[in-house]
PDB file of C-alpha atoms and ligand atoms in Angstrom:
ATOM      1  CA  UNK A  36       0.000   0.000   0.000  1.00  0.00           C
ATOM      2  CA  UNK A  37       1.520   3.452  -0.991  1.00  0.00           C
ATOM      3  CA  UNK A  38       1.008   6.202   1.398  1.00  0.00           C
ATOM      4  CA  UNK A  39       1.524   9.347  -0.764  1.00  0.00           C
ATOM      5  CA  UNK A  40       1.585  12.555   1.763  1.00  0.00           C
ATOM      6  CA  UNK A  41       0.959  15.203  -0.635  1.00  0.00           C
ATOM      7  CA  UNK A  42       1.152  19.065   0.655  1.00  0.00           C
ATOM      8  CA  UNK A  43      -2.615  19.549   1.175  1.00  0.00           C
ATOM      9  CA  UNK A  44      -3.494  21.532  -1.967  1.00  0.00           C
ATOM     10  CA  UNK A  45      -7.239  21.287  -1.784  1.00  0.00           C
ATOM     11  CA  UNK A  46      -8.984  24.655  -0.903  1.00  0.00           C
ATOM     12  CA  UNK A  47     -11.400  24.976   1.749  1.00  0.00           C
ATOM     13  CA  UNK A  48     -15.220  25.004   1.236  1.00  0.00           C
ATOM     14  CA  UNK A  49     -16.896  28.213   1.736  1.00  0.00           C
ATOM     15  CA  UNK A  50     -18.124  28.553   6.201  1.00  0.00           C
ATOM     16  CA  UNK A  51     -21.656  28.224   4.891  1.00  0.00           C
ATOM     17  CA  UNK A  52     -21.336  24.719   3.058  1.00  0.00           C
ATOM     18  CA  UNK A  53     -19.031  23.105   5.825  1.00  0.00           C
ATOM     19  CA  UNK A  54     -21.479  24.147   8.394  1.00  0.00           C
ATOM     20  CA  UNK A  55     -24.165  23.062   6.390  1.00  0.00           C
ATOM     21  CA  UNK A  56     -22.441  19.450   5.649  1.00  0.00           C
ATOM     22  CA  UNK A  57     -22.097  19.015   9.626  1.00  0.00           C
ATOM     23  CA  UNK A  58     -25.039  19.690  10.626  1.00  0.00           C
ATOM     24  CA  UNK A  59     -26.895  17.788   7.925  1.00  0.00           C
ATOM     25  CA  UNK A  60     -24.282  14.881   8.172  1.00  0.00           C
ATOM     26  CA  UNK A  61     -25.724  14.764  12.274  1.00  0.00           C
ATOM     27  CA  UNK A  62     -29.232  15.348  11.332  1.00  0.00           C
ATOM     28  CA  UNK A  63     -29.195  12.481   9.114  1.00  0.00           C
ATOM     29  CA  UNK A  64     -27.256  10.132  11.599  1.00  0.00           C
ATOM     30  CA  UNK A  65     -30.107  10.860  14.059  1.00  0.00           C
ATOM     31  CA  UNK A  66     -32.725  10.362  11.252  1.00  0.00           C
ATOM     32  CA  UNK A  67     -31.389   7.019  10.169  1.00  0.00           C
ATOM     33  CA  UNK A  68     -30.845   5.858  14.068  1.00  0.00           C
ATOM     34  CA  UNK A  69     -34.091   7.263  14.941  1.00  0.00           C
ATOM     35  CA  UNK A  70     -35.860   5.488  12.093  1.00  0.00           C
ATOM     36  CA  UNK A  71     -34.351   1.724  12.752  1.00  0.00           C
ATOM     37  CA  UNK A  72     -35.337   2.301  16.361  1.00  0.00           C
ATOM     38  CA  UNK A  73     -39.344   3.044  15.121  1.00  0.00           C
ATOM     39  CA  UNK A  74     -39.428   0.241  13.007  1.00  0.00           C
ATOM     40  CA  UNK A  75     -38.212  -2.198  14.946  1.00  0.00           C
ATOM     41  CA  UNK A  76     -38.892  -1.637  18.504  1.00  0.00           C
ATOM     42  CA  UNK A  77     -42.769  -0.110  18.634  1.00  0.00           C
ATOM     43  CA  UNK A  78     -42.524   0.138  22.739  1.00  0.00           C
ATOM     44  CA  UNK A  79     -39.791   2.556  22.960  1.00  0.00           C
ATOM     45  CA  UNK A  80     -41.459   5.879  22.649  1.00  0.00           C
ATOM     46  CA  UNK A  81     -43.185   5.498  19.705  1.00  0.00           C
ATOM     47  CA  UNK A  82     -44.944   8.480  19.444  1.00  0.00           C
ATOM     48  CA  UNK A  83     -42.177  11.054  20.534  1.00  0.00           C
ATOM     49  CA  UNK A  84     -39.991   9.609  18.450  1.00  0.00           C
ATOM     50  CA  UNK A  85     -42.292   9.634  15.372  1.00  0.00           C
ATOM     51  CA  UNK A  86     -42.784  13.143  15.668  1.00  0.00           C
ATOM     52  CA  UNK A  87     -38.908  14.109  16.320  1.00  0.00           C
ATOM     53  CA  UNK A  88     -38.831  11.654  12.760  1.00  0.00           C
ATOM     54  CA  UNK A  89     -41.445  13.733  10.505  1.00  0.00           C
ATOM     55  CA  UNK A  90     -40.114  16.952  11.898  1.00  0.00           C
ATOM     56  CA  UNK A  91     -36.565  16.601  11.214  1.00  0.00           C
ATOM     57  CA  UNK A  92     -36.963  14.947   8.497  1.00  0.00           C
ATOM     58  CA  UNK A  93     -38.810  18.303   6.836  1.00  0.00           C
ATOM     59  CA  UNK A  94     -35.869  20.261   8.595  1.00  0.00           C
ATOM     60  CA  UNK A  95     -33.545  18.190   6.158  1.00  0.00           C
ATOM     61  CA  UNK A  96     -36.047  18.400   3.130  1.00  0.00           C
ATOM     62  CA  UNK A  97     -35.522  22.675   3.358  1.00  0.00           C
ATOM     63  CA  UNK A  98     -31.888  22.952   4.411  1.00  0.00           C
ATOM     64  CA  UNK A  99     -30.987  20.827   1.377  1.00  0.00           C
ATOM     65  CA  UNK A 100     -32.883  23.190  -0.433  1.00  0.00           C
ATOM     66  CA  UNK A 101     -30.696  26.094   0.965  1.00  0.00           C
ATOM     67  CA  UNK A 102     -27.350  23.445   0.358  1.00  0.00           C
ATOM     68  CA  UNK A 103     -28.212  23.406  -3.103  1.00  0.00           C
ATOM     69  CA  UNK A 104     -28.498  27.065  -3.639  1.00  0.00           C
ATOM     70  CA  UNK A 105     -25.522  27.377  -1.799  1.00  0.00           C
ATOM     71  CA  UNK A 106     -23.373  25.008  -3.712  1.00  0.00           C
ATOM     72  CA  UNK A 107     -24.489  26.310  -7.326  1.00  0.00           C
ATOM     73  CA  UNK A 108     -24.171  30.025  -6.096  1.00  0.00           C
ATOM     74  CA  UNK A 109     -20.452  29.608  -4.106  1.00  0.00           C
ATOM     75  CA  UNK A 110     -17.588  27.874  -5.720  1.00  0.00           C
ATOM     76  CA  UNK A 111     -16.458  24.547  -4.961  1.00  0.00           C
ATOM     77  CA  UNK A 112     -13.239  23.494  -4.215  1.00  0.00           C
ATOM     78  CA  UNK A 113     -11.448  21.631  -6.985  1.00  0.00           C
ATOM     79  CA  UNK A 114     -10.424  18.162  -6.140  1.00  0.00           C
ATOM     80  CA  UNK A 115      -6.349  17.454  -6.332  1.00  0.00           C
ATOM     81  CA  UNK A 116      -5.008  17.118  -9.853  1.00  0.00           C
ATOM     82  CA  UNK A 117      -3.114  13.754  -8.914  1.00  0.00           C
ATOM     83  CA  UNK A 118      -6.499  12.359  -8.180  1.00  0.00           C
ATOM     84  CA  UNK A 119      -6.591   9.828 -10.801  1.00  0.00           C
ATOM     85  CA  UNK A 120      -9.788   9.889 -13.339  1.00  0.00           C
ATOM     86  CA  UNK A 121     -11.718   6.940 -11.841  1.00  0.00           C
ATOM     87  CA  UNK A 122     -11.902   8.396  -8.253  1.00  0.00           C
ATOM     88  CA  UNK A 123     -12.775  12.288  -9.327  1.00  0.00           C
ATOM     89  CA  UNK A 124     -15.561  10.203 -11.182  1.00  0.00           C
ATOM     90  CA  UNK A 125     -16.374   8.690  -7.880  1.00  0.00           C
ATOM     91  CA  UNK A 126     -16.318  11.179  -5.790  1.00  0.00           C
ATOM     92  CA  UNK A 127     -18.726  13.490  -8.445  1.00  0.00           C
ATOM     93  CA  UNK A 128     -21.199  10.904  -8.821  1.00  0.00           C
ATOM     94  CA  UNK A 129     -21.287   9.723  -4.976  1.00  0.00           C
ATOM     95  CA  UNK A 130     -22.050  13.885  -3.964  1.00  0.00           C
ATOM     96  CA  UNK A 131     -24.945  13.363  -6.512  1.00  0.00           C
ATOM     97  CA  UNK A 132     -26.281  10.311  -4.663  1.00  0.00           C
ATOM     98  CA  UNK A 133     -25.897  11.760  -1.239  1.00  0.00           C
ATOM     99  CA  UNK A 134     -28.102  15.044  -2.785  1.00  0.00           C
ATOM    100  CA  UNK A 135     -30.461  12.709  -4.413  1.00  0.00           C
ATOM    101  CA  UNK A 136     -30.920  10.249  -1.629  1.00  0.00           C
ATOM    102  CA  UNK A 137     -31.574  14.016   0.984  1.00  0.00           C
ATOM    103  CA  UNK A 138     -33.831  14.993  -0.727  1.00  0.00           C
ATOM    104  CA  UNK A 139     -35.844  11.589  -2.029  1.00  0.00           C
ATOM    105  CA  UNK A 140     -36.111   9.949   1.535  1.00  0.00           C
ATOM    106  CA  UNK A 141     -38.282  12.864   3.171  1.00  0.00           C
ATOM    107  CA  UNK A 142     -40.508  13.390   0.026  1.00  0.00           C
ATOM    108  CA  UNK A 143     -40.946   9.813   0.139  1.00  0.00           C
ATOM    109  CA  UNK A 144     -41.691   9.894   4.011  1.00  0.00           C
ATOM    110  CA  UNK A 145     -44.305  12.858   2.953  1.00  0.00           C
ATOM    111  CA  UNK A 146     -45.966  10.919   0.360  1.00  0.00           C
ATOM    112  CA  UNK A 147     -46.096   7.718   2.327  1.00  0.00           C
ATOM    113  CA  UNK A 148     -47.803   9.299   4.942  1.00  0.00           C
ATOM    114  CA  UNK A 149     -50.194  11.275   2.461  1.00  0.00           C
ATOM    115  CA  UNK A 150     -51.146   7.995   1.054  1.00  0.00           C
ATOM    116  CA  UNK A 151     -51.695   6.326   3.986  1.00  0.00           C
ATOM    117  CA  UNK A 152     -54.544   9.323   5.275  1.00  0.00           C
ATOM    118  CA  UNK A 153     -52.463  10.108   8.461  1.00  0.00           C
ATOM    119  CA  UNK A 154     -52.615  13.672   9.416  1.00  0.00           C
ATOM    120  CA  UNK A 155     -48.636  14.812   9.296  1.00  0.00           C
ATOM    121  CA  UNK A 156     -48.320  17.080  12.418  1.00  0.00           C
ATOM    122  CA  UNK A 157     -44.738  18.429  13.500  1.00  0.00           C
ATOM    123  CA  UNK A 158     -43.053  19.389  16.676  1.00  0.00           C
ATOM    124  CA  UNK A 159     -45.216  22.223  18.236  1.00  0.00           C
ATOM    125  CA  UNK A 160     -48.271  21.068  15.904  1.00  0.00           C
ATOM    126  CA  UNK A 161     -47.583  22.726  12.891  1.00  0.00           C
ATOM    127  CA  UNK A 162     -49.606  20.528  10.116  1.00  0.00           C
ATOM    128  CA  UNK A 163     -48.329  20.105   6.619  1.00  0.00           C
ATOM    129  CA  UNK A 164     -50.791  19.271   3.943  1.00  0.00           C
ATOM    130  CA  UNK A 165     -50.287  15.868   2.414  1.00  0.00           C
ATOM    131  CA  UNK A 166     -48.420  15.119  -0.950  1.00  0.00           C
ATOM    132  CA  UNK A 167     -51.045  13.018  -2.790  1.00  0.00           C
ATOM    133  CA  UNK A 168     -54.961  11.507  -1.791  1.00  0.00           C
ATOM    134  CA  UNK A 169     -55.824   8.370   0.033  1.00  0.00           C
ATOM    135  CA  UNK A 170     -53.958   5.461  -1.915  1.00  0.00           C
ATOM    136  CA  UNK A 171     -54.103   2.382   0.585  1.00  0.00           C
ATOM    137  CA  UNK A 172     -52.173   0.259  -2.381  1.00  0.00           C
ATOM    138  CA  UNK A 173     -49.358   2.911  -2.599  1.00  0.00           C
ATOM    139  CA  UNK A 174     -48.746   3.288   0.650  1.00  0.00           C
ATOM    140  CA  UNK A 175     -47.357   0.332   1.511  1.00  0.00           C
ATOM    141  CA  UNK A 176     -45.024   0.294  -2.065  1.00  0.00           C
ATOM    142  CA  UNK A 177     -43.493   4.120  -0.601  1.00  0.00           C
ATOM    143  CA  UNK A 178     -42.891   2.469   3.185  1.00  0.00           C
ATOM    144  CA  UNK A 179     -40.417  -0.292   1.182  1.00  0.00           C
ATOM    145  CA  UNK A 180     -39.145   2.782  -1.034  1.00  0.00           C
ATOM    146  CA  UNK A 181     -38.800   4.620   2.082  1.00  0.00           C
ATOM    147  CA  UNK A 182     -37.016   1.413   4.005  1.00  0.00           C
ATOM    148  CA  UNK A 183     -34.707   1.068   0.738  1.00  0.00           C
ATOM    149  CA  UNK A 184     -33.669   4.590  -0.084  1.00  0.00           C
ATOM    150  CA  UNK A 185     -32.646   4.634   3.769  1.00  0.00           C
ATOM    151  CA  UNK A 186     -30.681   0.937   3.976  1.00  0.00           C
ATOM    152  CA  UNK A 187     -29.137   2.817   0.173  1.00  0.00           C
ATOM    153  CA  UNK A 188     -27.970   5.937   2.272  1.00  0.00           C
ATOM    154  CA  UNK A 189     -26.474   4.093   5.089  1.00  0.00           C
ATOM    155  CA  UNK A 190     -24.393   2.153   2.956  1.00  0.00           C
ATOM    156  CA  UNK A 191     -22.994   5.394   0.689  1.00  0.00           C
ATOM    157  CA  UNK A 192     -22.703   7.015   3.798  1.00  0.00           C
ATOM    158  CA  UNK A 193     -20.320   4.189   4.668  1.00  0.00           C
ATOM    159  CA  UNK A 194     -18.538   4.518   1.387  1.00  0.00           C
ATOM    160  CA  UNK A 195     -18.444   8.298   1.498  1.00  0.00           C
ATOM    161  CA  UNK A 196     -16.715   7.856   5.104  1.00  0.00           C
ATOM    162  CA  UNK A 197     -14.071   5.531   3.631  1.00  0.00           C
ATOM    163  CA  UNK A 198     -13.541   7.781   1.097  1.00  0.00           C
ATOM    164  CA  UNK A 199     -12.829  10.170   3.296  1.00  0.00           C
ATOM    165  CA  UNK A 200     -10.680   8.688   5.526  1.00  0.00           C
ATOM    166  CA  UNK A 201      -8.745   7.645   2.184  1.00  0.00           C
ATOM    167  CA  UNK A 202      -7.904  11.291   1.542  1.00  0.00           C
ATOM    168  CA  UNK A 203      -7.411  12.167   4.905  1.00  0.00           C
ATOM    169  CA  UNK A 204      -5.400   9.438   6.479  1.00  0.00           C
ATOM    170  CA  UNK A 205      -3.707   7.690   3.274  1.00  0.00           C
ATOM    171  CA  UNK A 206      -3.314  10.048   0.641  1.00  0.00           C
ATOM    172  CA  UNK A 207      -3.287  13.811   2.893  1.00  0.00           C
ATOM    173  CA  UNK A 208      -3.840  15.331   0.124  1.00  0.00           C
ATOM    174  CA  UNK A 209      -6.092  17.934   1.783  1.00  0.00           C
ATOM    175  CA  UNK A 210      -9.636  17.361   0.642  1.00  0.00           C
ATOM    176  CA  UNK A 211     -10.482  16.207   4.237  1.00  0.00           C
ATOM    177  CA  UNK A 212      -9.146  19.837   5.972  1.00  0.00           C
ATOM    178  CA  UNK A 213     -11.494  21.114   2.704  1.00  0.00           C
ATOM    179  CA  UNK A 214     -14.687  20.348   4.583  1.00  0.00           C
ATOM    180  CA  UNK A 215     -12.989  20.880   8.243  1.00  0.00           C
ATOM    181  CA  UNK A 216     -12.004  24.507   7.164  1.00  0.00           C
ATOM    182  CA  UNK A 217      -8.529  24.027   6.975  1.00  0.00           C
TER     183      UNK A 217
HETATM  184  C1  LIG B 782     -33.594  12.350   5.563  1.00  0.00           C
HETATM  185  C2  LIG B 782     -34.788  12.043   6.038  1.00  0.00           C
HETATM  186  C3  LIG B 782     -35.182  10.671   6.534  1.00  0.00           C
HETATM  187  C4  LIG B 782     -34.408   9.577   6.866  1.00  0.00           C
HETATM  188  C5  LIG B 782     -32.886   9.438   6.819  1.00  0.00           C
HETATM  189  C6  LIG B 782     -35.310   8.528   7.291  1.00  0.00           C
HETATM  190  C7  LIG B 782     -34.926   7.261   7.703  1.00  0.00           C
HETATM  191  C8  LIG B 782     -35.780   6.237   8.085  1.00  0.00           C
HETATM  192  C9  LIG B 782     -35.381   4.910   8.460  1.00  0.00           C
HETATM  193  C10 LIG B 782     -33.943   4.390   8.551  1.00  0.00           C
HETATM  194  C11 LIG B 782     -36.511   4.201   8.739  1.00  0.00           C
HETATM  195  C12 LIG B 782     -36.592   2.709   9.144  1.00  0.00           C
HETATM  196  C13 LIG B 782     -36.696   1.898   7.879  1.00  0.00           C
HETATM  197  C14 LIG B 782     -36.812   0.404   8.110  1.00  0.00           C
HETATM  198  O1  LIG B 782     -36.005  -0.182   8.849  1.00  0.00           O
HETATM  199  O2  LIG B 782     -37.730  -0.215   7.526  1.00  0.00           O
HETATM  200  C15 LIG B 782     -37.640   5.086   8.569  1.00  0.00           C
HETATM  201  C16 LIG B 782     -38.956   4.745   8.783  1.00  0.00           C
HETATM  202  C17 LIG B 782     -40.015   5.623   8.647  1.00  0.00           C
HETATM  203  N1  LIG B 782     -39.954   6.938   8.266  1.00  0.00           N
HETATM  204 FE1  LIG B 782     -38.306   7.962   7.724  1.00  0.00          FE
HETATM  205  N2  LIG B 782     -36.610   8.999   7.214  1.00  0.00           N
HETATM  206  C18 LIG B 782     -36.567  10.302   6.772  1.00  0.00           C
HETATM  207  C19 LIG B 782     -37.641  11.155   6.599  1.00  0.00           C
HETATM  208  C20 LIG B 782     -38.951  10.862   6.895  1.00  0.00           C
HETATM  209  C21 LIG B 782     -40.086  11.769   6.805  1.00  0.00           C
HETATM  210  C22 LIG B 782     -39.990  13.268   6.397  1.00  0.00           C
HETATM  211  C23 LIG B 782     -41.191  11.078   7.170  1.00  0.00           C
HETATM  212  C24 LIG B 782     -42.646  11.519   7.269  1.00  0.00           C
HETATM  213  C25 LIG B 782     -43.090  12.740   7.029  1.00  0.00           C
HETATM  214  C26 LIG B 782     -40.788   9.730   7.488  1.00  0.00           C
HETATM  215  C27 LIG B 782     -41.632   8.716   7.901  1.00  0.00           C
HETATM  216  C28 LIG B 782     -41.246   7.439   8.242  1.00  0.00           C
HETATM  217  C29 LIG B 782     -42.184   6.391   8.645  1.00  0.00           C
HETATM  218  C30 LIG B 782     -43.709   6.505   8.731  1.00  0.00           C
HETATM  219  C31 LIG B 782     -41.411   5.251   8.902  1.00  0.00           C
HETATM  220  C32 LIG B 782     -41.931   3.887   9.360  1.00  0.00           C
HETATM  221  C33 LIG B 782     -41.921   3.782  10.856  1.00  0.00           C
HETATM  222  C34 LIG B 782     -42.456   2.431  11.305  1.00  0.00           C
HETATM  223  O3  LIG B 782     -42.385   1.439  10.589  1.00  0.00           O
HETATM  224  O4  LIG B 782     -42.941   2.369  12.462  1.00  0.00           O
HETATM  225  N3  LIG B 782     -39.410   9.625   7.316  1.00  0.00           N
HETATM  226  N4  LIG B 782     -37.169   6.328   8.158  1.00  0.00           N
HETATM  227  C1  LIG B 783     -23.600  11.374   7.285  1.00  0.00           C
HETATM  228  C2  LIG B 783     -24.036  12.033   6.291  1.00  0.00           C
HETATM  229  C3  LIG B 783     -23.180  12.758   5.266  1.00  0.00           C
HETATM  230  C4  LIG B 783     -23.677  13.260   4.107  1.00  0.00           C
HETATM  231  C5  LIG B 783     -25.130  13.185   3.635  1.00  0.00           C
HETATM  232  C6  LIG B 783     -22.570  13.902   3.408  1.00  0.00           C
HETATM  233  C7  LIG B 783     -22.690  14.535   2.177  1.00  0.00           C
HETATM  234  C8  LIG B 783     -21.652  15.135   1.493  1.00  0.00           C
HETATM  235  C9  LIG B 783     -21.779  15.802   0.217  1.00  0.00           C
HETATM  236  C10 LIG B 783     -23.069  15.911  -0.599  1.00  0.00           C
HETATM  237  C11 LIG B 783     -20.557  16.280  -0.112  1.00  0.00           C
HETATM  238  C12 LIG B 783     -20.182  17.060  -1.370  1.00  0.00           C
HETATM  239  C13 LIG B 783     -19.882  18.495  -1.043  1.00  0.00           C
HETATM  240  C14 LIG B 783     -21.132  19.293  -0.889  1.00  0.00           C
HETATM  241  O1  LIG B 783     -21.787  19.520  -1.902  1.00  0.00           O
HETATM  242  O2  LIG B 783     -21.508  19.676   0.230  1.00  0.00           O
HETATM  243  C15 LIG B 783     -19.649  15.925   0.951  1.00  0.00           C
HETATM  244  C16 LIG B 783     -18.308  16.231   0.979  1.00  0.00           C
HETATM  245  C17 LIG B 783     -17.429  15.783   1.930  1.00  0.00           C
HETATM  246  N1  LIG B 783     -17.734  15.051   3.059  1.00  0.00           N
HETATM  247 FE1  LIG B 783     -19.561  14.408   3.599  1.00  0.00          FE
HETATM  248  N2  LIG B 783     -21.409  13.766   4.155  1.00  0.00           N
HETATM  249  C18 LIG B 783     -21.731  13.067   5.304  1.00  0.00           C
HETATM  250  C19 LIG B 783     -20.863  12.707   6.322  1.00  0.00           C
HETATM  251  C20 LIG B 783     -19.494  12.886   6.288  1.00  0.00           C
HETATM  252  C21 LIG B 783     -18.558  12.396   7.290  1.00  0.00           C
HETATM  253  C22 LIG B 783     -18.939  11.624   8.569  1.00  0.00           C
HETATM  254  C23 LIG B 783     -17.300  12.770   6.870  1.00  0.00           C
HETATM  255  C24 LIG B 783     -15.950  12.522   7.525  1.00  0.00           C
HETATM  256  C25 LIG B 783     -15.570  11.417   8.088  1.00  0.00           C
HETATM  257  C26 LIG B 783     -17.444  13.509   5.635  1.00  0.00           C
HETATM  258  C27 LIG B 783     -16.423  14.075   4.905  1.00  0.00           C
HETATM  259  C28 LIG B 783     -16.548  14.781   3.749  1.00  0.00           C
HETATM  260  C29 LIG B 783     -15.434  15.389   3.017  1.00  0.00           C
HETATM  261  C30 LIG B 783     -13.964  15.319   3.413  1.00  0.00           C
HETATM  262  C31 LIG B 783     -15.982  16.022   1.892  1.00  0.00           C
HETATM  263  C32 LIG B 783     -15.217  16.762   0.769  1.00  0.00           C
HETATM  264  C33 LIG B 783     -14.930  15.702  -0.267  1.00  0.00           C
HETATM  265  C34 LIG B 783     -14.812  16.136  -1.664  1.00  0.00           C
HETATM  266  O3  LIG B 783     -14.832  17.330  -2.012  1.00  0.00           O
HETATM  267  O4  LIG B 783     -14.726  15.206  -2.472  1.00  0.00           O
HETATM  268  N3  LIG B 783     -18.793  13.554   5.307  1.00  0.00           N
HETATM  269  N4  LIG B 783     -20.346  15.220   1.920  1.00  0.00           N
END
């Protein structure tokens, strides 16, 4: 295994998007915990945890909205030039996924619900109108979306972590300080 230590060329991200990546990156670690717990253990605070689930889960559907306008109105840093072809490819399409997949698993939350008839009430009872009618049928075809997109997101996420511990620890070629603000 070669362990390259380049000087660390990669600029950092602009305050806004690092700030935004943290707090998204823990919002969707509580999600995806929060979520496993509801589905598979009914008797531990179902109901709290439910609502903690819809509401953040909205939180996530409008700050992606502000990541996105964020990301195509700031620059980006570049990644190194010695990253070879394959893994700039990589790394570009995996940043799509992870936007896809945040903002895909709340609409399909939303809609699941919608179909299903159950009122969607947040924290503090604000009420959001469903996505879609009564569909009985559909329902239960969004839950397994939702249950797939989210088993899909842990796994990138796992990939994305490697990835970055693969710039950070192995190569140090600075993309890791990009999103630490170094
Ligand atoms: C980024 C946002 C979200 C993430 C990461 C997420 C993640 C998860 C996960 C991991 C599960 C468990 C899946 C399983 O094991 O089958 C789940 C279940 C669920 N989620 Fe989400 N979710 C998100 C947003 C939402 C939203 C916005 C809603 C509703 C408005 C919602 C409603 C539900 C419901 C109803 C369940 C099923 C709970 C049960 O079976 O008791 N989710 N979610
Ligand atoms: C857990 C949920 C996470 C999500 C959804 C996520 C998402 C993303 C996305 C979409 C980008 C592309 C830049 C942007 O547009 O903001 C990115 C970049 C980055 N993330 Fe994450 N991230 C997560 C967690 C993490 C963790 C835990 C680490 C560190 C161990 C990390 C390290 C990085 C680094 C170093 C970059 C810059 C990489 C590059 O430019 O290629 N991320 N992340």
């Amino acid at each position: 295994m070669s362990f390259s230590q380049n000087t660390g060329h990669a600029a950092p991200f602009p305050r806004l998007s690092i700030l935004l990546h943290w707090v998204m990156a823990a919002l969707i670690i509580v999600m995806l915990f929060v979520g496993l717990v509801m589905a598979h253990d009914s008797t531990i605070h179902y109901a709290g945890l439910f609502t903690l689930h819809r509401t953040v889960g909205f939180l996530i559907l409008l700050l992606v909205i502000v990541r996105l306008i964020n990301r195509f109105t700031n620059r980006t840093p570049t990644l190194p030039d010695d990253l070879p072809a394959p893994m700039k490819l990589a790394a570009h399409l995996s940043h799509i996924l992870l936007y896809g997949f945040m903002i895909a698993l709340p609409l399909v939350g939303w809609a699941m619900l919608s179909a299903g008839g159950y009122p969607i009430t947040l924290w503090g009872g604000c009420h959001i109108p469903p996505l879609m009618g009564f569909h009985p049928h559909l329902w239960g075809a969004l839950r397994c979306l939702h249950s797939l997109l989210a088993y899909g997101l842990i796994l990138l996420i796992i990939a994305h972590i490697g990835a970055a511990l693969l710039h950070g620890v192995i190569r140090r070629d600075g993309v890791m300080g990009s999103m630490l603000g170094r």
